[in-house]
XYZ file of C-alpha atoms in Angstrom:
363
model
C -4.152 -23.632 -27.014
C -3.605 -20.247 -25.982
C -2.700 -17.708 -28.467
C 0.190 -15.609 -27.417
C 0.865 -12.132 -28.511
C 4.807 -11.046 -29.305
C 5.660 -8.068 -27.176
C 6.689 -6.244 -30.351
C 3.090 -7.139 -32.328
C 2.403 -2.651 -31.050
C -0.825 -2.501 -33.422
C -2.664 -5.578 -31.937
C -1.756 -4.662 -28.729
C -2.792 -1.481 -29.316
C -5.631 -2.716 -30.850
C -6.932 -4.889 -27.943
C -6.100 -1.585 -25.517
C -8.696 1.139 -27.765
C -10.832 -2.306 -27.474
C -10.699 -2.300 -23.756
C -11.032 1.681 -23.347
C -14.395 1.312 -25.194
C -15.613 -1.344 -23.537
C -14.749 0.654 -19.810
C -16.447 3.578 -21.413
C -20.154 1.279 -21.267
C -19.317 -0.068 -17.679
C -19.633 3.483 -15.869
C -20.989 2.399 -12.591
C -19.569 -1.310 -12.746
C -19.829 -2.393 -9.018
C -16.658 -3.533 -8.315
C -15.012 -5.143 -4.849
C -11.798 -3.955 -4.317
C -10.637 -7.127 -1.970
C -7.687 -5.928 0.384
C -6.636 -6.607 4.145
C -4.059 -7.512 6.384
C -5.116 -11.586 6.318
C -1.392 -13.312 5.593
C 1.707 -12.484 6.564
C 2.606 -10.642 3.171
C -0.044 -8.538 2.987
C 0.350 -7.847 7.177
C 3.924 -6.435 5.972
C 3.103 -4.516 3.376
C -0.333 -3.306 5.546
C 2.238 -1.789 8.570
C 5.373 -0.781 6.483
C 4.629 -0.066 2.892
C 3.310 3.366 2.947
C -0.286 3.946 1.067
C 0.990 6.353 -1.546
C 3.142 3.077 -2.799
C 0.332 0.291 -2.420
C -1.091 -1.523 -5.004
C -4.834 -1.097 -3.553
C -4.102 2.711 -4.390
C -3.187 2.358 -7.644
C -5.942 -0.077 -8.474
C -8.481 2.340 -6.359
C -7.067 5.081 -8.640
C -7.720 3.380 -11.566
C -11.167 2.241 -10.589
C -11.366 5.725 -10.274
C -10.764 6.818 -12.875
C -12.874 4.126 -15.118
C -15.704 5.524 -13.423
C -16.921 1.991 -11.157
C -18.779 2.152 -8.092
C -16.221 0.691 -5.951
C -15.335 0.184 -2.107
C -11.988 -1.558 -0.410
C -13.839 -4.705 1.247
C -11.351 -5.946 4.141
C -11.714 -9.910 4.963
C -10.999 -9.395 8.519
C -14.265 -7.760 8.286
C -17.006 -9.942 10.428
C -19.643 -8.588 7.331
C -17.254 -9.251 4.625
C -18.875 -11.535 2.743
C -22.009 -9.965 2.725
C -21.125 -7.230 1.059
C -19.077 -9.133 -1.454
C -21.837 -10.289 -3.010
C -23.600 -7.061 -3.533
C -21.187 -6.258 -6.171
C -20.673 -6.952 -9.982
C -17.022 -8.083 -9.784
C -13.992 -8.859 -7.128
C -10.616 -7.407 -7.854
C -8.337 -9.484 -5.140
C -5.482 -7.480 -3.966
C -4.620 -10.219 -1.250
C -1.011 -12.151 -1.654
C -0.291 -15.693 0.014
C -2.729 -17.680 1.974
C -6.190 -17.425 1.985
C -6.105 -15.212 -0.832
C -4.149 -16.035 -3.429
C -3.899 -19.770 -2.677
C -7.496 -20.810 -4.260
C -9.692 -20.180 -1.149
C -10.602 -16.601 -1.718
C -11.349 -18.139 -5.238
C -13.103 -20.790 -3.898
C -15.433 -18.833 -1.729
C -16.452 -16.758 -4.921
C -17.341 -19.629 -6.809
C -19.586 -20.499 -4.298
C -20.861 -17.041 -4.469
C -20.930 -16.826 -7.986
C -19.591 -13.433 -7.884
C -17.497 -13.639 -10.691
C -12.972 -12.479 -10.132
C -10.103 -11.416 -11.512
C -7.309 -13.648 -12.330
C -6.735 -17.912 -11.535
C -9.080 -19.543 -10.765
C -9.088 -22.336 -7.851
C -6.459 -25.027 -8.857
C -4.336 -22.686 -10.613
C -4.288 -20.271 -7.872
C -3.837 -23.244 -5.363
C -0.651 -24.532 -7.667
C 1.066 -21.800 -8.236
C 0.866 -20.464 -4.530
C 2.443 -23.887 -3.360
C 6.445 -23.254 -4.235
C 6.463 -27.232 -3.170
C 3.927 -28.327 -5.595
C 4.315 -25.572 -8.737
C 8.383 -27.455 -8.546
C 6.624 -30.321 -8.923
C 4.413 -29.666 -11.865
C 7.488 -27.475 -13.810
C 9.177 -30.640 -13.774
C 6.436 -32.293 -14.982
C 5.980 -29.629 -17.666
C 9.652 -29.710 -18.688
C 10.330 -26.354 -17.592
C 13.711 -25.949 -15.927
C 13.979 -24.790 -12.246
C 16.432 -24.878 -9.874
C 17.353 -28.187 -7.864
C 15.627 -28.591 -4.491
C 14.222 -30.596 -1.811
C 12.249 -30.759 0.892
C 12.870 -30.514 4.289
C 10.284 -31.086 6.752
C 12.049 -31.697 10.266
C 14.584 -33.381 11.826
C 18.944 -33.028 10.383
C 19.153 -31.990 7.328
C 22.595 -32.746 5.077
C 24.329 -29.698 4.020
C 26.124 -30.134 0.743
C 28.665 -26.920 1.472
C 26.772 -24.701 -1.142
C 24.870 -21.825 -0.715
C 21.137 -22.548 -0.508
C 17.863 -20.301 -0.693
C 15.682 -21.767 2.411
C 11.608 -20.837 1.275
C 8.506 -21.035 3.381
C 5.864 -23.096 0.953
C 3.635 -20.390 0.778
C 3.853 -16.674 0.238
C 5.459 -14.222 -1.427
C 7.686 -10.594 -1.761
C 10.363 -13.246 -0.044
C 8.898 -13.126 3.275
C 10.371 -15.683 5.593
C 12.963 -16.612 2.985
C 16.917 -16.762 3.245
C 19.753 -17.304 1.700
C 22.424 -19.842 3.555
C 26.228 -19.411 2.883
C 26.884 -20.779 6.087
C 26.170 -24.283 7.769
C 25.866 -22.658 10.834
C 23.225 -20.336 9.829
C 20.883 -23.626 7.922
C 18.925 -24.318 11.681
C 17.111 -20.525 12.118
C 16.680 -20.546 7.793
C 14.662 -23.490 8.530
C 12.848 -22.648 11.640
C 12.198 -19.134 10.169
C 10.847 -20.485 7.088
C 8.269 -23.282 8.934
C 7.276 -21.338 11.216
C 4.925 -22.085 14.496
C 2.667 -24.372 12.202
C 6.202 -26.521 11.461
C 5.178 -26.882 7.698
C 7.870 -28.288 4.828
C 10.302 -25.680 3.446
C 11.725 -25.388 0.391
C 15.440 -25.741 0.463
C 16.525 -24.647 -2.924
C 19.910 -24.720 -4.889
C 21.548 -20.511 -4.928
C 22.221 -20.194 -8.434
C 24.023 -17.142 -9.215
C 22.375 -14.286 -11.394
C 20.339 -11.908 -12.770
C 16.436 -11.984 -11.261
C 13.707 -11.408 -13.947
C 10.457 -11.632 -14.324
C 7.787 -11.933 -17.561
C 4.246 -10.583 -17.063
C 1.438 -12.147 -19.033
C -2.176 -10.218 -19.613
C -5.346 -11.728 -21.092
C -6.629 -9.752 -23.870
C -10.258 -9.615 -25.312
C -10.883 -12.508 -27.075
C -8.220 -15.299 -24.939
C -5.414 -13.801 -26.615
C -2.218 -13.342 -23.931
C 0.231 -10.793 -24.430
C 3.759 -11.879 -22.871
C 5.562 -8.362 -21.322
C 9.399 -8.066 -22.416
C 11.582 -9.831 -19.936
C 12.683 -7.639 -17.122
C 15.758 -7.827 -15.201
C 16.062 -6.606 -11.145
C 19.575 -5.636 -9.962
C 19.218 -5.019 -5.715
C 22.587 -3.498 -5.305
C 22.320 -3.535 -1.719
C 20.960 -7.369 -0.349
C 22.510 -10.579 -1.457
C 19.335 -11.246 -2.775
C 15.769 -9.405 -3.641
C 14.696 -9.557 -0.372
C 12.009 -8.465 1.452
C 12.798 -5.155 2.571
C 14.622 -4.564 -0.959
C 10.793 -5.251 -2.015
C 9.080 -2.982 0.183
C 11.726 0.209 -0.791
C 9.854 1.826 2.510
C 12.498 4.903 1.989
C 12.291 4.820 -1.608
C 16.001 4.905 -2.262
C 15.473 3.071 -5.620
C 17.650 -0.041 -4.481
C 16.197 -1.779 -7.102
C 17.091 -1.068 -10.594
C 14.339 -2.484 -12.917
C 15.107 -2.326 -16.826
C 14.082 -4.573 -19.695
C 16.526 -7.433 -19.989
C 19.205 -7.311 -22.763
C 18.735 -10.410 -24.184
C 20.516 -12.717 -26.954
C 17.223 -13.793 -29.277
C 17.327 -17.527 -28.337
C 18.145 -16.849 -24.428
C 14.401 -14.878 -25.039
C 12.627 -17.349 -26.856
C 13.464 -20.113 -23.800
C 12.310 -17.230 -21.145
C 8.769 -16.300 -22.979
C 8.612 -19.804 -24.505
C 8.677 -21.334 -20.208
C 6.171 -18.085 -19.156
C 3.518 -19.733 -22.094
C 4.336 -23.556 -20.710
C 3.257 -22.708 -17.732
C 0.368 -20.075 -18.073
C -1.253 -22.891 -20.591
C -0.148 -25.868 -17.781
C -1.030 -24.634 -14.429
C -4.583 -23.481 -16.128
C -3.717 -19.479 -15.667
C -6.032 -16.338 -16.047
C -6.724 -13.065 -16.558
C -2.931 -11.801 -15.304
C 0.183 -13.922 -14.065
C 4.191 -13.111 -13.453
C 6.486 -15.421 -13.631
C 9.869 -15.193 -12.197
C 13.093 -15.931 -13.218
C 17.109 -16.663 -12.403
C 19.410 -16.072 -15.385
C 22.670 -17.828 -14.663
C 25.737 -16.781 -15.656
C 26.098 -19.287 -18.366
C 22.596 -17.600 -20.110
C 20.433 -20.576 -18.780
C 17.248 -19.239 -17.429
C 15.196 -20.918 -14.362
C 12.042 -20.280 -13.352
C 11.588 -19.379 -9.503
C 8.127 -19.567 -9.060
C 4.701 -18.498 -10.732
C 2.531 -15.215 -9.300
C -1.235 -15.659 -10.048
C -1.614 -12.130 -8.397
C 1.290 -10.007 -9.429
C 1.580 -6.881 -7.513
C -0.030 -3.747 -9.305
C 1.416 -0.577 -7.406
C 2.257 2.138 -10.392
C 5.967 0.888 -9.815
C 5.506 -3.010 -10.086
C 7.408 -5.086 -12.482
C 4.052 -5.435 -13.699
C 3.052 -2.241 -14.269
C 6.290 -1.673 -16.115
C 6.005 -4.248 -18.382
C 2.912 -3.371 -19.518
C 3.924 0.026 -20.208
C 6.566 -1.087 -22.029
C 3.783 -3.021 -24.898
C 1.790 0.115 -24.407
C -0.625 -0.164 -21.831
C -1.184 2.092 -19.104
C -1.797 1.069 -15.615
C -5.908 1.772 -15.882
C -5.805 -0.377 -19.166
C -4.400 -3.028 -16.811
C -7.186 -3.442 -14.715
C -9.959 -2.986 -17.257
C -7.983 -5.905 -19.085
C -8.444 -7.787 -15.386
C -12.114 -7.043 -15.187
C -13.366 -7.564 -18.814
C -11.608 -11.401 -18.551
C -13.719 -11.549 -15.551
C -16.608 -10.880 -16.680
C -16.619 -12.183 -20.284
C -15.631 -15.688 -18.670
C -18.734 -18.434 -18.657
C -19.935 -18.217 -15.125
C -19.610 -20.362 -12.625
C -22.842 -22.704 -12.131
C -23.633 -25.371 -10.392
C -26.939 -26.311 -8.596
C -26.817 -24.460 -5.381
C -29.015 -22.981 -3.260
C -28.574 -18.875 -3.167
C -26.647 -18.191 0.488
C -28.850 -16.503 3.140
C -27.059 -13.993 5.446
C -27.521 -13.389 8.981
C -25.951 -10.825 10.573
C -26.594 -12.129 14.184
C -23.981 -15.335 12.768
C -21.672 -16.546 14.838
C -17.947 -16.131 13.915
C -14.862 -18.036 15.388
C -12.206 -15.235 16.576
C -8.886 -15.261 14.088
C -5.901 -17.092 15.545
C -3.615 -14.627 14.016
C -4.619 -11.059 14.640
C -3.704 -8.272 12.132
């Protein structure tokens, strides 16, 4: 079992942080690929709109920086992508939804045995699938929502509002929220898209969004960030766009959640269910609903939580202590102190005269 640190436990936190700064100061020169391109429709989004001054490859290029690593941005829409991969020590994935936060970036490194940040495979794979990670919280006993599926064909609309979710991907791309019968048809064409894959049709419950951060410390050790709540004061919901804050207008307020002690001990108690039962690593966010009665739901589970200087997640770990470049050396000593991958495999040979099949989906 997976020892969990109390956000208020400042000395071992602190502790674990001088722990990590040392061990940073003996990596000077780490070789580290900095995975980030416009390969799903997420990352496409943030890749057009988001300008670069608020990405998280910034940040994380900053902080690479500033550890002293020999690091380069390695694009996957790259034709030689993978064969610089593997001249590197480590991969830092900055990719969100398919491909490379769903298991098969993670996948593809195994093979390489280039050893990564965060989930591995079936982790990754679970907690990417908003179908199947519903599945496996009931399973775990952790409370979520009611849903179904919906995967073509009438659908019977109950007369309460709904939240219509593509399976895969995140920052609510493709997602709505239905007041209206009227409006159920386009939510559920927008949502399956030109692949017609099942959407998530999910109960609206009425609340306050928040989200816990978890970080693996030297030694296994997790430290869960205080609960953080999300007021958008201008969407219906935390949309998209409210996401992106491309004018920075500060639409979002983000604070740490006021909290009645045993309304906290459910939240952080759920956020250590599933980072022990989906198999998690390295760094996770989980998000929340808080319902007006003080029952919390969990939304769905982010094996790559967004690391921009003004992410949830880069709040909440200032908030134990822990600056944004203490962050990612957390990220890359789990990496590397984790048993290698091995199996009996022959070493991959490149060519660079190999053939490769055009993407359907440009960038």
């Amino acid at each position: 079992m997976t020892l969990f640190i109390n956000p208020s436990s400042g000395p071992v936190v602190q502790k674990a942080a001088e722990e990590l700064r040392k061990w940073g100061q003996s990596r000077h020169d780490l070789g580290v690929a900095l995975i980030y391109g416009p390969v799903s429709a997420e990352d496409r989004l943030y890749h057009s709109k988001c300008p670069i001054e608020q990405r998280s490859v910034t940040a994380l290029a900053e902080a690479l920086e500033e550890i002293g690593a020999r690091w380069k941005v390695l694009n996957p829409c790259e034709p030689d992508f993978i064969m610089e991969l593997v001249g590197y020590d480590v991969a830092l994935s900055n990719l969100h939804g398919p491909y490379g936060e769903d298991g098969r970036l993670q996948g593809l490194l195994d093979y390489l045995r280039v050893p990564y940040c965060g989930s591995g495979v079936g982790a990754s794979a679970v907690a990417a699938d908003k179908i199947l990670c519903k599945r496996v919280m009931l399973t775990l006993g952790v409370p979520t929502p009611g849903w179904h599926v919906w995967s073509g064909g009438p659908m019977t609309w109950n007369g309460r509002p709904v939240m219509v979710k593509p399976p895969f991907g995140g920052s609510s791309v493709g997602m709505s929220l239905v007041r209206d019968p009227a409006d159920l048809p386009g939510a559920l064409a927008d949502a399956s898209g030109d692949e017609g894959a099942p959407v998530l049709v999910e109960e609206y419950v009425t609340g306050t969004p928040m989200t816990v951060g978890l970080l693996e410390l030297p030694g296994g050790s997790v430290v869960a960030f205080p609960p953080l709540s999300t007021d958008a004061a201008e969407a219906d919901f935390y949309d998209a766009d409210t996401k992106l804050d491309v004018d920075s207008r500060g639409a979002v307020t983000v604070r740490v959640a006021d909290l009645a002690p045993d309304v906290l001990d459910k939240i952080t108690g759920d956020a250590r269910t599933l980072w022990d039962g989906l198999g998690l690593r390295g760094s996770a966010r989980i998000d929340f609903i808080l319902a007006e009665d003080d029952e919390p739901y969990v939304l769905e589970v982010n094996s790559t939580p967004g690391m921009s200087r003004d992410s949830n997640f880069a709040v909440g770990a200032a908030m134990v202590g822990l600056t944004h470049t203490d962050v990612v050396l957390a990220m890359l000593h789990e990496a590397l102190a984790r048993p290698p991958y091995d199996v009996p495999l022959p070493t991959p040979a490149f060519s660079r005269t190999t053939l490769t099949r055009e993407a359907a989906v440009s960038p």
